């Protein structure tokens, strides 16, 4: 190869590589442009942000995205415009259903009541096994949305005889302002507020929420930092802090741990998690072990074997946790509530139905031990 | 990656690259000095990167500077450090004499270009023959394994072919740059080494594939297009590059002996054809049924006990155990876990409770899931069970996965379409329990022709229920693009169609109206269930969600057909939508890259070959698609169809060289237009090919014939272009352009033309490439 041929080859290769890279970058630009739908009716100025020399910094969750003009946040819901941060998830839920409260799962919170459940698109995690990935890994500009102001939501919940409104499905932290306004109004009108969340939120907005949220179900995905990061793209510590804050602020709390084979089914880790919960005073807060089903990017794993769930439950009870449940596995009584003192069966459940509830004034009828919860 | 630092991957990659570099220096692609320069520069780069990052981290730690990227920097520092150490070890081997002054290491190496090659008494044609033989052998085995590991769909297949052909073409380009002295009719020792390297790579790379898969992808992860492409690039690089290089190298090597490029091409094609036939026979005889073995499955399912694994003509069936739970995987995708009856209950009870008196039932798919036990809760006279791949039933029986003790259950080992066409049985209910329209074979079960065929076998109030992927709490646009065409396809044959959303979605179609009254019916019939009962199942919610679904589907969707596989394309889009990437842009850029690389400054003959290569590749892929549609299996034909194609190539090339085709037949116009004719023939009979009217044998023969004709034309064109006098006819370059064009065709046709315009128009465009290619050649002749 002479010099001329070499230079020609190099030029062609370089030009082609640039074009290929442009294609890749162009892909990102197209994605970003799609997200910047200026016709989005759900847009309003966000709370909890600060303007820095590098851009607008969101302070809602530990991701703390710093956004330049027109840039979208990691949760797909916030955008920087004219030196301010705007949320695109306000008044535009994409999923609205009425569910039994046991489905959240909340078993110690007004059992047998209905919960008006909603979500907008967006999430500050990127869980590999997300059941709702079609709404969590996208922005409200790309989903088919309803239009519902907080007033309309609360009115609808009352009309449907719902005891509570649940902010769920995707990640309610990412529609913080919408949730906060709706919850404030709902509280004033006697409707309870439930948050089903990953708990990945900064302390200041969390404290604000604690004033209006009555109950929370937090997903404690795993107690292993590295696995947590690989599975969710988020850190574990802020979630643990959220649990502590909820407890301290008196918000009713139930914790869910999804056992994913090969990822979060290490029983030593589960034991450490249960020990931590017991040491930090979460003995009276229900812990739910739930069964994994192949979803999203984790489709080449089996469902969680029943033995894994029952063994996890044994570990949790041994660690000193009083109310441990195995969800959605009929026939094993996994969701029945027992008095942790005298072991009498207090609440017998058949799926989402209550066959028997012996709790009187929040106590065991036999030994009068308080049964924590909101009855 | 499952480990923080890339110790093993870096080691493997560097060993492979070093091996290739060393081989090239031995084969005098470049001299030893260049080989050492490459690795000197690599050592310098890794050393500087490791050192500079190390110093930066030292500064950061010493002076407590807060930076967010510390962890990333550490990872890069360590990984480059690993690379540096390995490369340093190579250098140590070069200078071993310096450090260990033993006599064994003394002695001078010959100057570059002065090596006297020891000749071995092995005929020269063996090299091109082995190139072809190993290529098809590797292709057959690798495609089978890759489709089993990464979903067996045509999209993945296109990516594989694109990378395969690009890398082979790049190797072919490299082969044209060698300065090797010609060897004559007998081969030198180092050429024998090359042949051995080619022959051993398929055996070595398949196990490596599993090992690297377990290394690069965490357990259970669905690989996205980008990750998949990168992984495939790594796996295919060593063999494909070497294979491409070996062909053009062999052309130069054997020229003095009188063997022309066309002759080498013919021997290569003979090797490919032989390999293809042998591999097909081996697959049919089940020789590869246990390959690569349980150890490989253990890598993919690390925390499961592998009970059994079997590779059949339609893919791999793997049975594992976790505790007492038995799990079944078909081509790597979980189809059933015992102890989780929800799907079986929904599918069976939603359907049978909607029929007044279900007695005779046909179940397509789901044999291994225990659905038959659920059906037996009803008073059924007859339950016929069929699988798209009849082999699955045989395997399931061997593995004791079939429900035993029910005399009225019949497991039919016949293709479902053949059964529906040839049998006159009438059913009350037809249930389709498959994985969704994930590939063109499965897409047939969601097409209007299937619904029409099933309807002919239904009795009064008969019903068809088809299971579809679930959509949880929200139905996205992509999901609708999959569901809508299937809904429209069913509406063409049935008056009443509804979609019930549960754990999965269930499309139910009948001519009679029905109401949802599941819980009451179960109670009346005294049927015990685990999930579909009060407390767990909310019938009112089901009805409400059904109405929501009807509103969403109340728009015009093009009905799903075999030749306009809208549901399949919707499914692919839905899958891609999980990953933050628009693949079309990446491959569009890659396609442009290929075009630029090959066309800028090239000769018109090369362009003509490029275009014809693109058309031929596109035609082969569409023929593979059609094989899926007609014969229902890709795995069996993964070796067979390339073999037919290669036979055609060899024959065309040989006929032209030996001038055995007569005056008329040897004209330019004829051999080019022969290619267009093959495309037009396919276009004319395509509808008949896709129609489920049986005659699979005849249809398969016609597909082979079309493949042969197209390949014959391609081979003759190559031989003509490569044998022209002057500088235009650089055979190696023409071969490389052929491959590059084929790589482009492998992407453009299946990923652009077919999705946008349908299979028929894509075939039309393919036919036109023959005419345009001819036009280019005529243009050159006219100018000269």
PDB file of C-alpha atoms in Angstrom, chain B residues 252-359:
ATOM      1  CA  UNK B 252      -3.077 -15.168  -4.916  1.00  0.00           C
ATOM      2  CA  UNK B 253      -1.404 -18.273  -3.639  1.00  0.00           C
ATOM      3  CA  UNK B 254      -2.686 -20.597  -6.334  1.00  0.00           C
ATOM      4  CA  UNK B 255      -2.445 -18.323  -9.357  1.00  0.00           C
ATOM      5  CA  UNK B 256       0.887 -19.687 -10.644  1.00  0.00           C
ATOM      6  CA  UNK B 257      -0.563 -23.191 -10.708  1.00  0.00           C
ATOM      7  CA  UNK B 258      -3.143 -22.027 -13.249  1.00  0.00           C
ATOM      8  CA  UNK B 259      -6.080 -21.911 -10.877  1.00  0.00           C
ATOM      9  CA  UNK B 260      -8.132 -18.815 -11.666  1.00  0.00           C
ATOM     10  CA  UNK B 261     -10.173 -16.770  -9.230  1.00  0.00           C
ATOM     11  CA  UNK B 262     -13.267 -18.327 -10.661  1.00  0.00           C
ATOM     12  CA  UNK B 263     -11.786 -21.741 -10.047  1.00  0.00           C
ATOM     13  CA  UNK B 264     -10.980 -20.895  -6.450  1.00  0.00           C
ATOM     14  CA  UNK B 265     -14.502 -19.490  -6.089  1.00  0.00           C
ATOM     15  CA  UNK B 266     -15.883 -22.725  -7.442  1.00  0.00           C
ATOM     16  CA  UNK B 267     -13.844 -24.823  -4.986  1.00  0.00           C
ATOM     17  CA  UNK B 268     -14.955 -22.586  -2.163  1.00  0.00           C
ATOM     18  CA  UNK B 269     -18.555 -23.060  -3.207  1.00  0.00           C
ATOM     19  CA  UNK B 270     -18.086 -26.820  -3.442  1.00  0.00           C
ATOM     20  CA  UNK B 271     -16.722 -26.809   0.092  1.00  0.00           C
ATOM     21  CA  UNK B 272     -19.698 -24.730   1.281  1.00  0.00           C
ATOM     22  CA  UNK B 273     -22.203 -26.950  -0.455  1.00  0.00           C
ATOM     23  CA  UNK B 274     -20.649 -30.133   0.949  1.00  0.00           C
ATOM     24  CA  UNK B 275     -20.636 -28.682   4.403  1.00  0.00           C
ATOM     25  CA  UNK B 276     -24.226 -27.514   4.112  1.00  0.00           C
ATOM     26  CA  UNK B 277     -25.501 -30.924   3.095  1.00  0.00           C
ATOM     27  CA  UNK B 278     -23.460 -32.707   5.731  1.00  0.00           C
ATOM     28  CA  UNK B 279     -24.634 -30.340   8.441  1.00  0.00           C
ATOM     29  CA  UNK B 280     -28.263 -30.723   7.409  1.00  0.00           C
ATOM     30  CA  UNK B 281     -27.926 -34.476   7.516  1.00  0.00           C
ATOM     31  CA  UNK B 282     -26.256 -34.260  10.897  1.00  0.00           C
ATOM     32  CA  UNK B 283     -29.103 -32.116  12.250  1.00  0.00           C
ATOM     33  CA  UNK B 284     -31.704 -34.507  10.893  1.00  0.00           C
ATOM     34  CA  UNK B 285     -29.889 -37.448  12.468  1.00  0.00           C
ATOM     35  CA  UNK B 286     -29.752 -35.599  15.754  1.00  0.00           C
ATOM     36  CA  UNK B 287     -25.964 -35.621  15.917  1.00  0.00           C
ATOM     37  CA  UNK B 288     -25.947 -32.130  17.415  1.00  0.00           C
ATOM     38  CA  UNK B 289     -28.880 -32.714  19.716  1.00  0.00           C
ATOM     39  CA  UNK B 290     -26.673 -32.747  22.800  1.00  0.00           C
ATOM     40  CA  UNK B 291     -24.186 -30.136  21.618  1.00  0.00           C
ATOM     41  CA  UNK B 292     -22.557 -28.214  23.235  1.00  0.00           C
ATOM     42  CA  UNK B 293     -23.749 -29.955  26.364  1.00  0.00           C
ATOM     43  CA  UNK B 294     -25.179 -29.372  29.811  1.00  0.00           C
ATOM     44  CA  UNK B 295     -22.140 -27.470  30.990  1.00  0.00           C
ATOM     45  CA  UNK B 296     -23.044 -24.725  28.526  1.00  0.00           C
ATOM     46  CA  UNK B 297     -26.608 -24.587  29.799  1.00  0.00           C
ATOM     47  CA  UNK B 298     -25.281 -24.307  33.348  1.00  0.00           C
ATOM     48  CA  UNK B 299     -23.460 -21.143  32.339  1.00  0.00           C
ATOM     49  CA  UNK B 300     -26.695 -19.676  31.040  1.00  0.00           C
ATOM     50  CA  UNK B 301     -28.811 -20.875  33.951  1.00  0.00           C
ATOM     51  CA  UNK B 302     -26.305 -20.558  36.784  1.00  0.00           C
ATOM     52  CA  UNK B 303     -28.587 -21.192  39.718  1.00  0.00           C
ATOM     53  CA  UNK B 304     -30.759 -23.864  38.220  1.00  0.00           C
ATOM     54  CA  UNK B 305     -30.292 -27.585  38.022  1.00  0.00           C
ATOM     55  CA  UNK B 306     -30.207 -28.660  34.374  1.00  0.00           C
ATOM     56  CA  UNK B 307     -32.412 -31.714  34.042  1.00  0.00           C
ATOM     57  CA  UNK B 308     -32.357 -32.092  30.307  1.00  0.00           C
ATOM     58  CA  UNK B 309     -31.519 -30.183  27.169  1.00  0.00           C
ATOM     59  CA  UNK B 310     -32.281 -31.097  23.596  1.00  0.00           C
ATOM     60  CA  UNK B 311     -31.559 -29.357  20.285  1.00  0.00           C
ATOM     61  CA  UNK B 312     -34.056 -30.271  17.606  1.00  0.00           C
ATOM     62  CA  UNK B 313     -34.842 -29.083  14.106  1.00  0.00           C
ATOM     63  CA  UNK B 314     -36.705 -26.090  15.466  1.00  0.00           C
ATOM     64  CA  UNK B 315     -34.497 -25.099  18.346  1.00  0.00           C
ATOM     65  CA  UNK B 316     -33.537 -25.991  21.863  1.00  0.00           C
ATOM     66  CA  UNK B 317     -35.717 -27.280  24.675  1.00  0.00           C
ATOM     67  CA  UNK B 318     -34.209 -27.016  28.143  1.00  0.00           C
ATOM     68  CA  UNK B 319     -35.718 -28.262  31.366  1.00  0.00           C
ATOM     69  CA  UNK B 320     -34.344 -27.015  34.666  1.00  0.00           C
ATOM     70  CA  UNK B 321     -35.247 -27.283  38.303  1.00  0.00           C
ATOM     71  CA  UNK B 322     -35.148 -24.711  41.080  1.00  0.00           C
ATOM     72  CA  UNK B 323     -36.080 -26.469  44.274  1.00  0.00           C
ATOM     73  CA  UNK B 324     -39.243 -28.365  43.508  1.00  0.00           C
ATOM     74  CA  UNK B 325     -40.174 -26.091  40.673  1.00  0.00           C
ATOM     75  CA  UNK B 326     -39.619 -27.286  37.112  1.00  0.00           C
ATOM     76  CA  UNK B 327     -38.925 -24.669  34.448  1.00  0.00           C
ATOM     77  CA  UNK B 328     -39.125 -25.081  30.705  1.00  0.00           C
ATOM     78  CA  UNK B 329     -37.248 -22.925  28.239  1.00  0.00           C
ATOM     79  CA  UNK B 330     -37.741 -22.947  24.491  1.00  0.00           C
ATOM     80  CA  UNK B 331     -34.812 -21.257  22.760  1.00  0.00           C
ATOM     81  CA  UNK B 332     -33.820 -19.603  26.008  1.00  0.00           C
ATOM     82  CA  UNK B 333     -37.225 -18.096  26.691  1.00  0.00           C
ATOM     83  CA  UNK B 334     -39.148 -19.312  29.726  1.00  0.00           C
ATOM     84  CA  UNK B 335     -42.422 -20.837  28.597  1.00  0.00           C
ATOM     85  CA  UNK B 336     -43.558 -22.429  31.834  1.00  0.00           C
ATOM     86  CA  UNK B 337     -42.766 -22.773  35.510  1.00  0.00           C
ATOM     87  CA  UNK B 338     -44.624 -25.369  37.531  1.00  0.00           C
ATOM     88  CA  UNK B 339     -46.371 -24.097  40.610  1.00  0.00           C
ATOM     89  CA  UNK B 340     -47.587 -21.053  38.726  1.00  0.00           C
ATOM     90  CA  UNK B 341     -50.933 -22.018  37.227  1.00  0.00           C
ATOM     91  CA  UNK B 342     -52.244 -18.510  36.589  1.00  0.00           C
ATOM     92  CA  UNK B 343     -51.684 -18.470  32.828  1.00  0.00           C
ATOM     93  CA  UNK B 344     -53.169 -21.939  32.345  1.00  0.00           C
ATOM     94  CA  UNK B 345     -56.208 -21.034  34.423  1.00  0.00           C
ATOM     95  CA  UNK B 346     -56.852 -17.756  32.652  1.00  0.00           C
ATOM     96  CA  UNK B 347     -56.521 -19.245  29.198  1.00  0.00           C
ATOM     97  CA  UNK B 348     -58.625 -22.319  29.883  1.00  0.00           C
ATOM     98  CA  UNK B 349     -61.369 -20.850  32.030  1.00  0.00           C
ATOM     99  CA  UNK B 350     -61.804 -17.581  30.158  1.00  0.00           C
ATOM    100  CA  UNK B 351     -62.386 -19.697  27.059  1.00  0.00           C
ATOM    101  CA  UNK B 352     -64.302 -22.709  28.230  1.00  0.00           C
ATOM    102  CA  UNK B 353     -66.597 -20.744  30.494  1.00  0.00           C
ATOM    103  CA  UNK B 354     -67.590 -18.692  27.471  1.00  0.00           C
ATOM    104  CA  UNK B 355     -68.659 -21.756  25.512  1.00  0.00           C
ATOM    105  CA  UNK B 356     -71.961 -23.467  26.384  1.00  0.00           C
ATOM    106  CA  UNK B 357     -70.671 -27.033  26.097  1.00  0.00           C
ATOM    107  CA  UNK B 358     -67.000 -27.493  25.231  1.00  0.00           C
ATOM    108  CA  UNK B 359     -66.328 -31.135  24.385  1.00  0.00           C
TER     109      UNK B 359
END
